[in-house]
Structures are given as C-alpha cells and as structure tokens.
XYZ file of C-alpha atoms in Angstrom:
530
model
C -3.151 -4.247 -3.494
C -2.584 -7.774 -4.492
C 0.082 -10.418 -4.385
C -2.675 -12.799 -5.346
C -1.541 -16.061 -5.945
C 2.214 -15.314 -4.428
C 3.640 -17.778 -7.366
C 0.802 -20.062 -6.648
C -0.374 -19.575 -9.096
C 1.920 -22.516 -11.001
C 0.177 -24.928 -8.386
C -2.626 -23.798 -9.127
C -2.327 -23.718 -12.586
C -0.777 -27.532 -12.850
C -3.945 -29.155 -10.803
C -6.419 -28.075 -13.123
C -4.960 -29.836 -16.204
C -7.528 -29.619 -19.645
C -7.041 -33.154 -20.046
C -10.112 -34.952 -19.892
C -8.716 -38.369 -18.063
C -6.367 -36.521 -15.817
C -9.079 -34.371 -14.434
C -11.226 -38.209 -14.291
C -7.758 -39.111 -12.695
C -7.899 -36.074 -9.849
C -11.649 -35.880 -9.381
C -11.475 -39.924 -8.680
C -8.551 -38.746 -5.958
C -10.001 -36.370 -4.557
C -7.039 -33.618 -5.350
C -9.473 -31.121 -7.531
C -12.679 -31.214 -5.140
C -13.104 -27.957 -3.081
C -12.119 -27.753 0.577
C -15.802 -27.555 2.559
C -14.504 -25.171 4.478
C -12.681 -22.693 2.535
C -15.802 -20.126 3.019
C -15.207 -20.320 6.545
C -11.039 -19.472 6.189
C -12.820 -16.782 3.128
C -13.827 -14.833 7.060
C -10.801 -15.890 8.742
C -9.028 -14.701 5.361
C -10.672 -11.337 5.363
C -10.762 -10.416 9.013
C -6.595 -10.949 8.580
C -6.955 -7.865 5.907
C -9.296 -5.509 7.547
C -6.411 -5.605 10.253
C -3.937 -4.159 7.801
C -5.627 -2.323 6.486
C -7.188 -0.521 9.779
C -3.426 -0.149 10.967
C -2.737 1.315 7.455
C -5.148 4.304 8.478
C -5.556 3.903 11.748
C -1.905 4.942 12.771
C -2.507 8.654 10.620
C -4.914 10.088 12.880
C -3.101 8.761 16.356
C 0.236 10.487 15.297
C 0.076 13.753 16.565
C -1.032 12.439 19.795
C 2.061 9.890 19.752
C 4.154 12.289 18.550
C 3.430 15.051 21.536
C 3.567 12.163 23.698
C 6.325 10.758 22.849
C 8.391 13.882 21.574
C 9.003 12.626 18.203
C 10.799 15.451 15.998
C 8.610 16.957 13.504
C 11.833 15.361 11.285
C 10.859 12.711 12.131
C 7.401 11.929 12.568
C 7.191 10.549 8.954
C 9.476 7.133 10.121
C 6.408 5.789 12.211
C 4.904 5.710 8.462
C 7.694 5.363 7.176
C 9.613 2.833 8.384
C 6.327 0.496 8.737
C 5.785 1.214 4.234
C 9.110 0.267 4.058
C 9.612 -2.346 5.102
C 5.923 -3.860 4.308
C 7.126 -2.999 0.657
C 10.514 -4.187 0.754
C 9.915 -7.400 1.868
C 6.697 -8.563 0.387
C 8.402 -10.401 -2.951
C 10.692 -12.312 0.336
C 7.511 -12.867 2.106
C 4.877 -14.228 -0.712
C 8.265 -16.665 -1.827
C 8.593 -17.916 2.284
C 4.594 -18.048 1.736
C 5.423 -20.633 -1.132
C 7.560 -22.738 0.193
C 7.524 -22.430 3.877
C 3.096 -23.016 3.767
C 0.928 -20.576 3.315
C -0.807 -21.517 6.671
C 1.841 -21.547 8.597
C 2.897 -18.425 7.104
C -0.332 -16.517 7.815
C -0.365 -17.639 11.136
C 3.119 -16.361 12.066
C 2.462 -13.282 10.481
C -0.759 -12.502 12.645
C 1.261 -13.621 15.691
C 3.649 -12.032 15.288
C 1.242 -9.044 14.135
C 0.280 -8.395 17.466
C 3.216 -8.670 18.913
C 4.712 -6.244 17.044
C 1.250 -3.562 18.014
C 1.839 -4.810 21.525
C 5.110 -3.805 21.668
C 3.423 -0.188 20.043
C 1.174 0.452 21.887
C 3.192 -0.260 24.744
C 6.348 2.418 23.507
C 8.145 4.231 25.754
C 9.977 6.413 22.959
C 10.890 7.009 19.852
C 13.249 4.298 18.883
C 10.472 1.492 20.619
C 7.790 3.032 18.227
C 9.501 2.634 14.974
C 11.225 -0.585 15.644
C 7.380 -1.952 16.345
C 6.178 -0.338 12.961
C 8.788 -1.873 11.471
C 8.443 -5.374 12.652
C 4.592 -4.433 11.673
C 5.454 -3.928 8.677
C 7.989 -7.147 8.113
C 4.849 -9.436 9.821
C 2.661 -8.131 7.578
C 5.111 -8.429 4.595
C 4.221 -12.324 5.477
C 0.884 -11.859 6.229
C -0.654 -9.974 2.986
C 0.857 -12.663 0.464
C 0.535 -15.690 2.728
C -2.862 -15.177 2.707
C -4.115 -13.897 -0.914
C -1.849 -17.207 -2.207
C -4.547 -19.323 0.272
C -7.167 -17.497 -1.408
C -6.021 -18.811 -4.840
C -5.318 -21.889 -3.955
C -8.745 -22.709 -1.859
C -10.608 -21.455 -4.480
C -10.229 -22.867 -7.506
C -13.806 -22.637 -9.094
C -13.243 -19.206 -11.740
C -16.891 -18.249 -10.169
C -16.518 -18.661 -6.717
C -12.786 -17.080 -6.535
C -14.529 -14.363 -8.260
C -16.360 -13.714 -5.599
C -13.546 -14.658 -2.884
C -11.416 -11.854 -3.616
C -14.331 -9.653 -4.591
C -15.421 -9.894 -1.002
C -11.598 -9.553 0.177
C -11.061 -6.826 -1.783
C -14.924 -4.743 -1.031
C -12.875 -5.589 3.260
C -10.098 -3.930 2.049
C -11.399 -0.547 0.124
C -14.193 -0.237 3.405
C -11.514 -0.996 5.546
C -10.122 2.735 5.424
C -12.904 4.704 5.984
C -13.549 2.395 9.154
C -9.842 3.176 10.229
C -10.138 6.733 9.698
C -12.970 6.453 11.877
C -11.857 3.621 14.511
C -8.641 6.147 15.009
C -10.563 9.213 15.890
C -12.790 7.702 18.037
C -10.148 5.536 19.986
C -7.480 9.225 20.099
C -9.804 10.678 20.833
C -12.138 8.641 23.916
C -9.269 6.665 25.453
C -5.753 7.183 23.646
C -3.091 6.395 20.614
C -1.709 3.633 21.716
C -5.401 1.945 21.447
C -4.413 2.418 17.806
C -2.419 -0.289 17.659
C -3.474 -2.697 21.273
C -6.571 -3.093 18.503
C -5.003 -5.363 16.152
C -4.003 -8.138 19.140
C -7.700 -9.430 19.346
C -8.336 -8.802 15.097
C -4.710 -10.744 15.153
C -6.058 -13.606 17.554
C -8.692 -14.365 16.173
C -7.636 -14.566 13.023
C -4.773 -17.412 13.644
C -7.117 -19.229 15.319
C -9.913 -19.670 13.078
C -6.809 -19.803 10.057
C -5.129 -22.602 12.511
C -8.455 -24.968 13.022
C -10.466 -23.884 9.390
C -7.399 -23.833 6.389
C -7.074 -27.024 4.825
C -3.926 -25.570 3.058
C -3.873 -28.117 -0.642
C -1.175 -30.768 -0.780
C 1.745 -30.421 -3.211
C 1.585 -26.669 -3.764
C 4.544 -25.710 -2.535
C 7.791 -23.762 -4.396
C 11.028 -26.162 -3.220
C 13.230 -23.678 -5.175
C 16.096 -22.458 -4.153
C 15.629 -19.275 -2.070
C 17.273 -15.839 -3.274
C 18.973 -14.881 -1.003
C 20.749 -11.943 -2.843
C 18.257 -10.192 -4.426
C 16.609 -9.709 -1.215
C 19.262 -8.339 0.442
C 20.071 -6.120 -1.814
C 16.764 -5.317 -3.075
C 16.170 -4.637 1.125
C 19.218 -2.576 1.529
C 18.589 -0.427 -1.725
C 15.192 0.823 -1.166
C 16.387 1.382 2.889
C 19.497 3.358 1.377
C 17.211 5.866 -0.799
C 14.723 6.591 1.610
C 16.500 7.038 3.661
C 18.520 9.156 1.705
C 15.089 11.257 1.451
C 14.710 11.529 4.795
C 18.259 12.658 6.534
C 18.134 15.364 3.856
C 15.057 16.858 5.518
C 17.394 17.236 8.338
C 20.870 17.696 6.736
C 20.446 19.193 3.609
C 20.264 17.777 0.087
C 23.904 18.884 -0.190
C 25.311 16.407 2.429
C 27.766 13.763 2.040
C 25.984 11.264 3.716
C 23.328 12.302 1.987
C 24.648 12.361 -1.514
C 26.887 8.757 -0.155
C 23.192 7.288 0.668
C 21.816 8.400 -2.912
C 24.755 6.509 -4.792
C 24.550 3.279 -2.537
C 20.869 3.162 -3.717
C 21.569 3.074 -7.097
C 24.577 1.083 -6.848
C 22.528 -2.061 -5.171
C 19.473 -1.953 -6.944
C 21.870 -2.049 -10.171
C 23.641 -4.937 -8.602
C 19.800 -6.322 -8.107
C 18.607 -6.109 -11.407
C 22.535 -8.146 -12.594
C 21.751 -10.465 -9.875
C 17.955 -11.064 -11.030
C 19.300 -11.156 -14.384
C 21.551 -14.486 -13.433
C 20.346 -16.285 -11.094
C 18.042 -19.561 -11.930
C 15.586 -18.411 -9.061
C 14.871 -15.111 -9.176
C 13.198 -13.117 -6.255
C 11.703 -10.775 -9.104
C 11.727 -12.583 -12.794
C 12.491 -9.257 -15.448
C 10.616 -10.832 -17.498
C 7.609 -9.303 -14.531
C 8.863 -5.747 -15.106
C 10.220 -5.195 -18.663
C 6.846 -5.223 -20.806
C 5.640 -1.544 -21.563
C 2.760 -1.969 -20.415
C 3.420 -3.771 -16.668
C 6.076 -1.399 -16.595
C 3.943 1.522 -17.209
C 1.446 0.199 -14.720
C 3.882 0.193 -11.915
C 6.028 3.519 -12.550
C 2.305 5.095 -12.132
C 0.913 3.714 -9.846
C 3.703 4.198 -7.779
C 4.225 7.718 -8.772
C 0.320 8.489 -8.030
C 1.168 7.251 -4.259
C 3.520 9.479 -3.572
C 1.467 12.881 -3.839
C -1.081 10.357 -2.109
C 0.684 9.311 0.906
C 2.259 13.015 1.609
C -1.751 14.286 1.365
C -2.749 12.390 3.833
C 0.134 13.170 6.557
C -0.426 16.810 5.318
C -4.433 17.261 5.963
C -4.026 15.615 8.758
C -1.901 17.640 11.326
C -3.316 21.094 9.126
C -6.701 19.677 10.331
C -5.335 18.908 13.501
C -2.889 21.558 14.556
C -4.450 24.425 11.771
C -7.865 23.651 12.252
C -7.443 22.408 15.472
C -10.256 18.958 14.944
C -10.105 16.346 17.185
C -9.179 12.998 16.174
C -12.832 11.570 15.718
C -14.032 14.655 13.748
C -10.490 14.818 11.263
C -11.188 10.536 10.791
C -15.050 12.071 9.612
C -13.221 14.981 7.657
C -11.711 12.120 5.125
C -14.478 9.899 4.824
C -15.428 12.433 0.965
C -11.543 11.010 -0.554
C -12.549 7.190 0.888
C -16.212 7.743 -0.873
C -14.491 9.489 -3.976
C -12.378 6.191 -4.157
C -14.844 3.832 -4.079
C -17.408 5.828 -6.241
C -14.632 6.557 -8.811
C -13.221 2.163 -8.447
C -16.420 0.340 -8.552
C -18.895 2.811 -10.557
C -17.127 4.479 -13.431
C -13.925 2.128 -13.676
C -15.679 -0.836 -13.264
C -18.167 0.042 -15.483
C -15.967 1.539 -18.359
C -12.892 -1.044 -17.682
C -14.698 -3.407 -20.822
C -15.136 -0.963 -23.338
C -12.358 1.229 -23.147
C -8.353 1.161 -23.380
C -6.543 1.961 -20.029
C -4.364 3.727 -20.587
C -8.008 5.870 -21.790
C -9.426 5.550 -17.364
C -5.436 5.954 -15.847
C -4.579 8.766 -17.989
C -7.607 11.116 -17.206
C -8.165 9.618 -13.686
C -4.433 11.177 -12.383
C -5.450 13.949 -14.693
C -9.069 14.660 -12.448
C -6.951 13.407 -8.860
C -4.038 16.667 -9.893
C -6.809 18.783 -10.311
C -8.240 17.778 -6.426
C -4.679 18.202 -5.742
C -3.977 21.486 -7.092
C -6.836 23.205 -5.169
C -5.225 22.109 -2.024
C -2.599 24.423 -3.573
C -4.732 26.780 -2.288
C -4.740 26.129 1.420
C -4.928 29.260 3.886
C -5.105 29.461 7.794
C -8.860 30.456 6.950
C -9.833 27.774 4.703
C -13.236 26.521 4.447
C -13.590 22.809 5.108
C -16.893 23.161 2.723
C -15.461 24.852 -0.094
C -11.653 23.663 -0.445
C -11.162 20.936 1.600
C -14.178 19.138 0.514
C -14.132 18.956 -2.996
C -10.583 18.742 -3.606
C -11.159 15.251 -1.762
C -13.680 14.016 -3.768
C -11.703 15.226 -6.725
C -8.793 13.340 -5.761
C -10.923 10.133 -4.409
C -12.729 10.016 -7.953
C -9.435 10.359 -10.059
C -7.674 7.614 -7.941
C -10.344 5.614 -8.197
C -10.606 5.197 -11.920
C -6.849 4.689 -12.382
C -6.189 1.989 -9.825
C -9.119 -0.005 -10.643
C -8.256 -0.934 -14.527
C -4.034 -0.839 -13.222
C -4.794 -3.756 -10.991
C -5.861 -5.315 -13.639
C -3.106 -4.569 -16.650
C -0.347 -5.387 -14.007
C -1.244 -8.906 -14.860
C -1.398 -8.599 -18.515
C -0.160 -10.949 -20.917
C 1.891 -12.927 -18.338
C 2.975 -16.832 -18.072
C 0.886 -18.132 -14.532
C 3.616 -18.834 -13.979
C 4.492 -15.033 -12.936
C 1.066 -14.163 -12.018
C 1.646 -13.857 -7.684
C 5.145 -12.291 -8.677
C 3.171 -8.935 -10.949
C 0.254 -8.763 -8.825
C 3.087 -8.342 -5.649
C 5.327 -6.348 -8.015
C 1.610 -3.726 -7.718
C 1.948 -3.853 -3.664
C 5.391 -3.246 -3.692
C 5.343 -0.025 -5.787
C 2.848 1.636 -3.786
C 4.208 0.766 -0.550
C 7.721 1.775 -1.338
C 5.954 4.586 -3.487
C 4.633 5.693 -0.246
C 7.432 5.672 1.910
C 9.170 8.238 -0.785
C 6.526 10.226 -0.970
C 6.171 10.428 3.358
C 9.809 11.312 3.703
C 10.185 13.117 -0.190
C 7.023 16.098 0.553
C 7.798 15.886 4.015
C 11.219 17.112 2.991
C 9.846 19.357 1.233
C 7.335 21.030 3.744
C 9.973 21.762 5.872
C 12.186 23.482 3.845
C 9.466 25.676 2.564
C 8.620 26.328 6.000
C 11.888 27.057 8.064
C 12.251 29.520 4.358
C 9.009 30.869 5.533
C 9.666 32.321 8.989
C 13.314 33.014 7.750
C 12.064 35.990 5.920
C 8.610 36.732 8.037
C 10.226 36.491 11.171
C 11.255 40.527 11.340
C 7.802 41.456 10.511
C 5.514 39.754 12.399
C 4.995 40.342 16.158
C 2.923 37.147 16.719
C 5.133 34.266 16.698
C 2.030 31.822 16.805
C 0.207 33.111 13.896
C 4.020 32.737 11.993
C 4.559 29.481 12.729
C 1.160 28.132 11.628
C 1.356 30.471 8.711
C 4.541 29.065 8.049
C 3.171 25.282 8.649
C 0.704 26.151 6.144
C 2.683 27.734 3.499
C 5.104 24.418 3.661
C 1.852 22.245 3.224
C 1.221 24.380 0.256
C 4.624 23.969 -1.528
C 4.800 20.163 -1.168
C 0.890 19.503 -2.735
C 2.780 21.253 -5.067
C 5.180 19.367 -6.100
C 2.432 16.135 -5.456
C 0.538 17.931 -8.884
C 3.386 17.692 -10.564
C 4.885 13.980 -9.744
C 0.300 13.369 -10.893
C 0.911 14.823 -13.903
C 3.806 12.839 -14.691
C 2.269 9.706 -13.909
C -0.586 10.657 -16.348
C 1.861 10.872 -18.928
C 3.374 8.236 -18.015
C 0.138 6.031 -18.983
C -0.366 7.586 -20.969
C 2.213 7.398 -23.326
C 3.189 3.915 -22.403
C 0.783 1.728 -22.047
C -1.140 1.080 -25.226
C -3.160 -2.051 -25.058
C -6.542 -2.532 -25.683
C -9.420 -3.076 -24.018
C -8.950 -6.243 -21.639
C -12.024 -8.171 -23.469
C -10.327 -7.258 -27.290
C -7.341 -9.670 -25.819
C -6.150 -12.358 -23.357
C -4.673 -11.300 -19.782
C -2.335 -14.027 -18.724
C -0.382 -16.178 -21.794
C -0.988 -20.065 -21.160
C -3.911 -22.718 -22.263
C -6.462 -24.715 -21.494
C -7.638 -24.372 -17.038
C -4.589 -22.443 -16.740
C -5.758 -19.444 -18.738
C -9.108 -19.224 -18.056
C -8.368 -19.312 -14.211
C -5.479 -16.295 -14.634
C -8.997 -14.758 -17.015
C -10.733 -15.209 -14.185
C -8.684 -13.761 -11.872
C -8.580 -10.477 -13.252
C -11.614 -8.738 -11.822
C -10.462 -9.873 -8.866
C -6.983 -8.339 -8.440
C -8.628 -4.927 -9.062
C -9.691 -4.477 -5.288
C-alpha cells in the first residue's frame, strides 16, 4: 500500500553519507539531527492515513442506502467505488512526483483539505453525477495525500530503528482501520444517514491539516526538481480510464458493442504509447527498470489480479448480506470482521514469522491458493445459506490467505531496487492494487449482472413468485462472478510461483546501493510490508 519515500529516498540517502568527514560536517551543521517534533507529526500523518483507510471501507457499507436514495442503477452502482479507485490509482505516481517537486508538507495539507471538500460534496450529493464526481475528486486528492504522507515519514525518520517503529505504527493503523471503517459505516448508516459516511472525513482532515501545518518540519534540500513527465501522466491516466470504462460499458451495451471495443483498443494504444514515452524521456513518471525485473513484475501482476478478485467480492457480499439476507448496515459491518481478522493474523502471525525463513513465492503462491479455496466456498451461496456454516469459514480462509501472501509481496516490491527508485517501486504496488480494484469491481459486476439477467430470462415462465425469482437470480449472478474470482486467484498463485524466483529476504540484499543508503533501504523492508 505504500508509496513510501515517493522519490524522496534518493534525497534521504544522499543526506546519509557513509563518509566520516561528511557525517561530521552534517552533524556540525545540524542537517543530520532528527526533527524534535517528528513523533507529534506522526500522530497527524497517521490520522490522515486512518481517514483514507476508513473511507475505502465505510462507503461499501453505505452503498445500498445511497443507491436507493439517489436512484443509482445497478449498472452504475460500482462507479461509486470505481471512480475513487481509478482516480486514486491512476494518479498515485503523479501525486508522488508532485510531492517531491512542490514540497511534501504543502502537498499533504492540500491533499487533506481537498479530500475534506470532496467529502462534503459527496455527503451533500443530490444526484448520481454529483456523488460520482465527489468520489473521483476524493481519489484525486487521496493520490496527493498518500505519497506525501509516506514521503514525509521517510525523510523525517532517518534512524533505522525509529523508521521501522514509525512505519509499523502507520501500517498497524492501516490494517486496523479497515475493520473500524466497516463497523463505523454500519453505525452511521443505521443510526444517522449514509451521508455521514462522507461527512465523518471532514473533522479528521481538518485536525490532521492543522496539526501538519504547525508541527511538521520538512527537511530542507529534499525536493526533486526534475521536469514533470506530462505526456506520461496524460497517457497513463487516459489509458487506465479507457480500460475500466470499457469493462463498465460492457455490462449495459454488451461485449460486442462498437464503443466497448473502441475503448479497449484505445486503452491498449494509450498504454503502449505510455511505455514508449517512458523509455525515451529524461525524467520518466515510471522508469521501466522498475517493472522489468521478473520478481517485481511478478509481485505487481499477482497482487493486481488478487485485488481484482477481492474488490468484486466485497461488493457482492455487501449486497448479499443486506439485500438477500436482510442484514442491517451495522450487522453487515460486523459480518465482515472475520475476513479482517484473518488478514491481520495471516500478515502478522504467518507471513511475518515465515518471511525470513522461506522464499517469498512459497508464501505468496500457497497464500493465494488458500484465498481461492475460501472463494470457492462462496460459489455455493444460496438464498438460505448459513453465515456460520459457509460465509464465516470462507472469509477466514480468504483473510488468512491474502494476509499471508501480501506480507512478503510488499517486501519483495523493493527487492534489488536502486535507492533512487525505491519510492516509485512502492508506488507501483499501490497503483496495481488500486487499478486492480477498479477493474475487479467493474469486470465482476458485469459478469454478475449478465448471469442474473440470463437466469431471469430462463426461469421467468416457471416461477410465479417474482420476488423470489429476483433473489435467486441475484445470488446466481454472484455465484457466477465468484467462480471467475476463483480462477483469477489461481492465476495469481501460478504467477507468484513461476515468476518469482528470489530466495528468502535474508539471503541476499534487498536494495542495491552502499553505505548508509543501502542500510536505509534494508531497514525499510519490514516497514513497507504493512
């Protein structure tokens, strides 16, 4: 999830020279002294992270209520999630570059205030377009906020032990925030209104922005003033938008629709052009050397596929529990806790304990397989399925598998990377996850809707109870889409087992470099994994 150091690492490493004379010089000038307010700053940076993580899950719980209130169609409902994920994922690399150029503190504060304004717009939405627009704005400002926050931690905490502790706290909040979001979303939706799932962001953002403005002191001389790769930003963003919109349009207009096909073709052309531009420009948005390594490429691809499966599942389970099982929003939030508990357990008790003992692929591959088994259980969903007998064990398997796989994957994302590319390598993980989530929500929702329509058409003449027919058709659609998710996770496992060939992290250096720079990158490994 990390844009850690979003291109700030070169500057941080440059300040940590292994030369005794230069170290003495830095000490005498005070450049190497840690910021006395860094721990106070961590509080406000972590608060901002909590807000972003809360928003990612809290809206899932409120979505059915918002859809009904604003009259959003079933075909467009996934855009409430997709608009945010696409804007956030598509602009993350650009956001990290802006933070390096403009200043991380300034970018952080602007991102917070913009996120608050977009949240206010979403909470006050009077129609579908206004809500979707606010979600896209939240994603855009989140893309400024996230890399700026992680870059600030990277440049403020220069001691290896302090850095690990700071990023550990940050990561723990990110992990636990998902569970808090699910429950808080249920409480706000049930006892107040779905609009409060947006309004709740505003106090978080204002407090974090004020604290950051008065407490954070960004180290001088750490900006990267290279020219912006504007063509790269435009091509990558348009290419990803075309790709996801193509999947979304396929639901309502069919896969053979000329516009749908044109969108897919345009996305391929734009993304190929992006690769061509990045190979030639002096300061690329995404240096191709970052993704050329087979281990990093395997991580990005397998994680992106796994997230495709996960995001679609969150959407389906939310609707199954609230519409089919008639759970309240609050009860739905609590119903998701076993998956969150499984992910935390898999990450901290399995992945973290074994990652220094076995090769990453031997955790990632089996982890995705276990998650696929959990998904396989959910293909058996029926109207009367038992939560305790089917949904709970499936969620535990999913959580354990994903948590076990994600832990070494985040570490491996910076394996063998040059210090100057450490930030963008971490950003690529976040980007692959966000774009995977956008594609997953659109693709699996399209498959589910098509299967639902087919079921209604084929059973309309034999079923007199229209309401029962619609519920059965809905569950049939979910089951069909989940079968695809099982296959996607199986492919992710195969990629992890075949592409990734590095040994356990302790057997070889994590980052190229020397002296303090290398030590700094190695110290970051257990941190990025959160």
